[in-house]
mmCIF file of C-alpha atoms in Angstrom:
data_model
loop_
_atom_site.group_PDB
_atom_site.id
_atom_site.type_symbol
_atom_site.label_atom_id
_atom_site.label_comp_id
_atom_site.label_asym_id
_atom_site.label_seq_id
_atom_site.Cartn_x
_atom_site.Cartn_y
_atom_site.Cartn_z
ATOM 1 C CA MET T 1 -4.314 22.336 -70.090
ATOM 2 C CA ARG T 2 -2.614 22.424 -66.023
ATOM 3 C CA ALA T 3 -5.801 20.540 -65.490
ATOM 4 C CA ALA T 4 -4.890 17.679 -67.680
ATOM 5 C CA ARG T 5 -1.193 17.625 -66.720
ATOM 6 C CA ALA T 6 -2.144 17.160 -62.929
ATOM 7 C CA CYS T 7 -3.893 14.170 -63.947
ATOM 8 C CA ASP T 8 -1.385 12.751 -66.398
ATOM 9 C CA VAL T 9 -0.189 10.428 -63.425
ATOM 10 C CA PRO T 10 -1.938 7.095 -63.518
ATOM 11 C CA TYR T 11 -3.512 6.241 -60.186
ATOM 12 C CA ASP T 12 -2.732 2.432 -59.167
ATOM 13 C CA GLY T 13 -5.277 1.838 -56.793
ATOM 14 C CA SER T 14 -3.162 1.853 -53.750
ATOM 15 C CA VAL T 15 -3.610 3.836 -50.866
ATOM 16 C CA ASN T 16 -0.960 5.276 -48.445
ATOM 17 C CA VAL T 17 -1.047 4.124 -45.186
ATOM 18 C CA PRO T 18 1.384 4.623 -42.555
ATOM 19 C CA SER T 19 3.664 1.835 -41.909
ATOM 20 C CA ALA T 20 3.629 0.051 -39.097
ATOM 21 C CA ALA T 21 7.042 -2.200 -39.667
ATOM 22 C CA GLY T 22 9.007 0.646 -37.929
ATOM 23 C CA ALA T 23 6.606 0.345 -34.987
ATOM 24 C CA SER T 24 8.359 -1.990 -31.864
ATOM 25 C CA ALA T 25 6.654 -5.235 -31.479
ATOM 26 C CA ASP T 26 7.667 -5.576 -27.890
ATOM 27 C CA PRO T 27 5.782 -4.596 -25.081
ATOM 28 C CA PRO T 28 5.907 -1.019 -23.509
ATOM 29 C CA ALA T 29 9.106 -1.087 -20.877
ATOM 30 C CA GLY T 30 6.796 0.423 -18.082
ATOM 31 C CA ARG T 31 4.439 -2.624 -18.800
ATOM 32 C CA VAL T 32 7.549 -5.563 -18.843
ATOM 33 C CA ARG T 33 8.956 -3.519 -15.715
ATOM 34 C CA GLY T 34 5.613 -3.611 -13.469
ATOM 35 C CA SER T 35 5.239 -7.318 -14.863
ATOM 36 C CA ARG T 36 8.676 -8.436 -13.354
ATOM 37 C CA LEU T 37 8.073 -6.196 -10.202
ATOM 38 C CA ALA T 38 4.713 -7.904 -9.580
ATOM 39 C CA LEU T 39 6.351 -11.380 -10.175
ATOM 40 C CA LEU T 40 9.434 -10.809 -7.688
ATOM 41 C CA ALA T 41 6.814 -9.068 -4.812
ATOM 42 C CA ALA T 42 4.428 -12.615 -5.235
ATOM 43 C CA ILE T 43 7.809 -14.669 -4.642
ATOM 44 C CA ALA T 44 8.913 -12.832 -1.777
ATOM 45 C CA ALA T 45 5.269 -12.878 -0.250
ATOM 46 C CA ALA T 46 5.038 -16.568 -1.008
ATOM 47 C CA VAL T 47 8.388 -17.494 0.745
ATOM 48 C CA ALA T 48 7.082 -14.994 3.537
ATOM 49 C CA ALA T 49 3.750 -16.683 4.166
ATOM 50 C CA LEU T 50 5.178 -20.067 3.422
ATOM 51 C CA ASP T 51 7.526 -19.211 6.702
ATOM 52 C CA GLN T 52 4.873 -17.992 8.958
ATOM 53 C CA ALA T 53 2.458 -20.804 8.129
ATOM 54 C CA THR T 54 5.128 -23.328 9.336
ATOM 55 C CA LYS T 55 5.709 -21.476 12.223
ATOM 56 C CA ALA T 56 2.418 -20.695 13.570
ATOM 57 C CA GLY T 57 1.782 -24.845 12.929
ATOM 58 C CA VAL T 58 4.735 -25.265 14.856
ATOM 59 C CA ARG T 59 3.467 -23.132 17.810
ATOM 60 C CA ALA T 60 0.229 -24.569 17.749
ATOM 61 C CA TRP T 61 1.292 -28.496 17.408
ATOM 62 C CA LEU T 62 4.416 -28.143 20.072
ATOM 63 C CA ASP T 63 5.002 -26.515 23.409
ATOM 64 C CA GLU T 64 8.293 -24.103 23.432
ATOM 65 C CA GLY T 65 10.932 -26.418 23.878
ATOM 66 C CA GLU T 66 8.939 -29.950 22.962
ATOM 67 C CA ARG T 67 10.344 -31.909 19.999
ATOM 68 C CA TRP T 68 9.226 -34.481 17.993
ATOM 69 C CA PRO T 69 9.922 -37.101 16.917
ATOM 70 C CA ALA T 70 11.060 -37.819 20.239
ATOM 71 C CA GLY T 71 13.361 -40.863 19.787
ATOM 72 C CA PHE T 72 14.934 -39.481 16.254
ATOM 73 C CA ASP T 73 18.536 -37.774 16.504
ATOM 74 C CA LEU T 74 19.565 -36.948 12.891
ATOM 75 C CA ILE T 75 16.923 -33.959 12.321
ATOM 76 C CA ARG T 76 13.712 -33.089 14.622
ATOM 77 C CA ILE T 77 10.982 -30.664 14.795
ATOM 78 C CA THR T 78 11.468 -28.634 17.839
ATOM 79 C CA HIS T 79 10.041 -25.403 18.814
ATOM 80 C CA VAL T 80 12.581 -22.743 19.605
ATOM 81 C CA GLU T 81 11.891 -19.137 20.362
ATOM 82 C CA ASN T 82 15.120 -17.268 19.379
ATOM 83 C CA SER T 83 15.439 -13.971 20.314
ATOM 84 C CA GLY T 84 18.618 -13.469 18.272
ATOM 85 C CA ALA T 85 19.525 -13.775 14.586
ATOM 86 C CA ALA T 86 19.529 -16.738 12.218
ATOM 87 C CA PHE T 87 20.839 -19.798 13.799
ATOM 88 C CA GLY T 88 20.647 -18.703 17.219
ATOM 89 C CA ILE T 89 23.544 -15.828 16.735
ATOM 90 C CA LEU T 90 23.429 -12.421 18.725
ATOM 91 C CA GLU T 91 20.974 -13.892 21.356
ATOM 92 C CA GLY T 92 18.836 -11.048 22.947
ATOM 93 C CA ALA T 93 19.701 -8.679 20.480
ATOM 94 C CA GLY T 94 16.152 -8.201 19.407
ATOM 95 C CA GLY T 95 15.669 -4.575 19.099
ATOM 96 C CA ILE T 96 18.587 -4.122 17.302
ATOM 97 C CA LEU T 97 18.053 -7.096 14.949
ATOM 98 C CA LEU T 98 14.266 -5.595 14.153
ATOM 99 C CA LEU T 99 15.902 -2.404 12.909
ATOM 100 C CA ALA T 100 18.873 -4.022 10.840
ATOM 101 C CA SER T 101 15.998 -6.144 9.270
ATOM 102 C CA THR T 102 13.745 -3.216 8.742
ATOM 103 C CA VAL T 103 16.720 -1.408 6.946
ATOM 104 C CA ALA T 104 17.543 -4.266 5.028
ATOM 105 C CA ALA T 105 14.288 -5.218 3.810
ATOM 106 C CA VAL T 106 13.859 -1.544 2.566
ATOM 107 C CA LEU T 107 17.197 -1.512 0.796
ATOM 108 C CA LEU T 108 16.630 -5.183 -0.895
ATOM 109 C CA ILE T 109 13.365 -3.513 -2.252
ATOM 110 C CA ALA T 110 14.620 -0.200 -3.138
ATOM 111 C CA TYR T 111 17.443 -2.320 -5.418
ATOM 112 C CA LEU T 112 15.161 -4.605 -7.104
ATOM 113 C CA TRP T 113 12.880 -1.246 -8.232
ATOM 114 C CA VAL T 114 15.880 -0.374 -9.830
ATOM 115 C CA SER T 115 17.679 -3.717 -10.654
ATOM 116 C CA PRO T 116 18.564 -4.184 -14.150
ATOM 117 C CA ARG T 117 15.992 -6.628 -16.211
ATOM 118 C CA ASP T 118 19.112 -8.658 -17.978
ATOM 119 C CA GLU T 119 20.277 -10.057 -14.438
ATOM 120 C CA PRO T 120 16.724 -12.459 -13.642
ATOM 121 C CA LEU T 121 18.558 -14.912 -11.574
ATOM 122 C CA SER T 122 20.462 -12.133 -9.040
ATOM 123 C CA ALA T 123 16.837 -10.522 -9.248
ATOM 124 C CA LEU T 124 15.390 -13.794 -7.952
ATOM 125 C CA ALA T 125 18.162 -14.349 -5.371
ATOM 126 C CA LEU T 126 17.652 -11.221 -4.042
ATOM 127 C CA THR T 127 14.191 -11.568 -3.888
ATOM 128 C CA LEU T 128 14.439 -14.980 -1.711
ATOM 129 C CA VAL T 129 16.731 -12.994 0.925
ATOM 130 C CA LEU T 130 13.929 -10.190 0.788
ATOM 131 C CA GLY T 131 11.280 -12.805 1.520
ATOM 132 C CA GLY T 132 13.188 -14.327 4.366
ATOM 133 C CA THR T 133 14.066 -11.280 5.786
ATOM 134 C CA VAL T 134 10.670 -10.023 5.994
ATOM 135 C CA GLY T 135 9.399 -13.493 7.345
ATOM 136 C CA ASN T 136 11.528 -13.085 10.583
ATOM 137 C CA LEU T 137 10.814 -9.294 10.612
ATOM 138 C CA ILE T 138 7.246 -10.119 11.179
ATOM 139 C CA ASP T 139 8.114 -12.275 13.687
ATOM 140 C CA ARG T 140 10.368 -9.874 15.575
ATOM 141 C CA ALA T 141 7.995 -6.880 15.098
ATOM 142 C CA PHE T 142 4.828 -8.828 16.424
ATOM 143 C CA ARG T 143 6.368 -11.351 18.619
ATOM 144 C CA GLY T 144 9.470 -10.127 20.110
ATOM 145 C CA THR T 145 11.074 -13.758 19.264
ATOM 146 C CA VAL T 146 11.649 -15.522 16.020
ATOM 147 C CA THR T 147 10.183 -19.251 15.900
ATOM 148 C CA ASP T 148 13.265 -21.889 14.867
ATOM 149 C CA PHE T 149 11.823 -25.330 14.467
ATOM 150 C CA ILE T 150 14.129 -27.485 11.911
ATOM 151 C CA ASP T 151 16.815 -28.923 14.243
ATOM 152 C CA PRO T 152 19.376 -30.799 13.168
ATOM 153 C CA THR T 153 21.858 -32.918 15.301
ATOM 154 C CA HIS T 154 24.611 -30.395 16.568
ATOM 155 C CA TYR T 155 23.477 -27.474 14.897
ATOM 156 C CA PRO T 156 21.657 -24.278 15.506
ATOM 157 C CA ALA T 157 17.562 -24.759 14.818
ATOM 158 C CA PHE T 158 16.463 -22.836 12.155
ATOM 159 C CA ASN T 159 13.319 -22.150 9.887
ATOM 160 C CA ILE T 160 12.045 -21.515 6.219
ATOM 161 C CA ALA T 161 12.673 -17.705 6.395
ATOM 162 C CA ASP T 162 16.481 -18.594 7.472
ATOM 163 C CA SER T 163 16.866 -21.310 4.653
ATOM 164 C CA ALA T 164 15.532 -18.493 2.140
ATOM 165 C CA ILE T 165 18.373 -16.040 3.429
ATOM 166 C CA VAL T 166 21.164 -18.642 3.148
ATOM 167 C CA VAL T 167 19.869 -20.160 -0.597
ATOM 168 C CA GLY T 168 19.695 -16.648 -1.688
ATOM 169 C CA VAL T 169 23.117 -15.329 -0.180
ATOM 170 C CA ALA T 170 24.712 -18.411 -1.569
ATOM 171 C CA ALA T 171 23.347 -17.807 -4.895
ATOM 172 C CA LEU T 172 24.555 -14.616 -5.137
ATOM 173 C CA VAL T 173 27.753 -15.512 -4.727
ATOM 174 C CA VAL T 174 27.713 -18.217 -7.056
ATOM 175 C CA LEU T 175 26.435 -16.025 -9.863
ATOM 176 C CA ASN T 176 29.061 -13.350 -9.146
ATOM 177 C CA LEU T 177 32.091 -15.748 -9.020
ATOM 178 C CA THR T 178 30.774 -17.624 -12.578
ATOM 179 C CA GLY T 179 28.969 -14.728 -14.177
ATOM 180 C CA ILE T 180 26.221 -16.931 -14.936
ATOM 181 C CA GLY T 181 22.996 -14.958 -15.733
ATOM 182 C CA SER T 182 24.843 -11.817 -16.408
ATOM 183 C CA ALA T 183 24.485 -10.030 -19.804
ATOM 184 C CA PRO T 184 27.371 -9.385 -21.948
ATOM 185 C CA ARG T 185 27.173 -5.275 -21.727
ATOM 186 C CA TYR T 186 29.904 -4.203 -23.372
ATOM 187 C CA ALA T 187 29.621 -6.654 -26.545
ATOM 188 C CA GLY T 188 28.304 -4.411 -28.885
ATOM 189 C CA ARG T 189 30.823 -1.516 -27.788
ATOM 190 C CA ASP T 190 33.908 -4.194 -28.362
ATOM 191 C CA ARG T 191 32.232 -5.128 -31.778
ATOM 192 C CA GLY T 192 31.704 -1.891 -33.210
ATOM 193 C CA THR T 193 35.559 -0.813 -31.898
ATOM 194 C CA ALA T 194 36.784 -3.759 -33.747
ATOM 195 C CA GLU T 195 35.099 -3.545 -36.844
ATOM 196 C CA ARG T 196 36.568 0.044 -37.124
ATOM 197 C CA PRO T 197 39.019 0.526 -40.074
#
């Protein structure tokens, strides 16, 4: 009788399989973070590589102090060896600037490593600053001076690395002032508070 009662429940032919509905469709956080960091590293490397390539071309093409075109005064390509900071600031302070650039690059890498994923524009701006910093750091470490060549009239000569740093810093200022690209981190908390009786 007990065996018969155990079989009283009809079998509908279904097989119990653990549902995958509750499983997250998103990729693992570690994979997303690794891909993001790889992209930022590639951008920084591209900025530094472009900077180094243009400087090498100028050094091979023009002697120091030589400019091209000779009769055009609005903006020229002039081979300048700068022992100071960007745009000729702190001339002669190469050793201090080498140390400062190294510290800045390490701090930027550390911040990008832990920076939030919901602020991609800020991360991109910092990556431009990092790429420019590394570009000039390579010059200071291996040559003792930084090669500048973009020479507007009535303005100090600069290079691709300087441009990347300025654009990155300007973008950070705009993003911080306007809040563009920042996720509303407390939106859920405020909504939950408002719904309380």
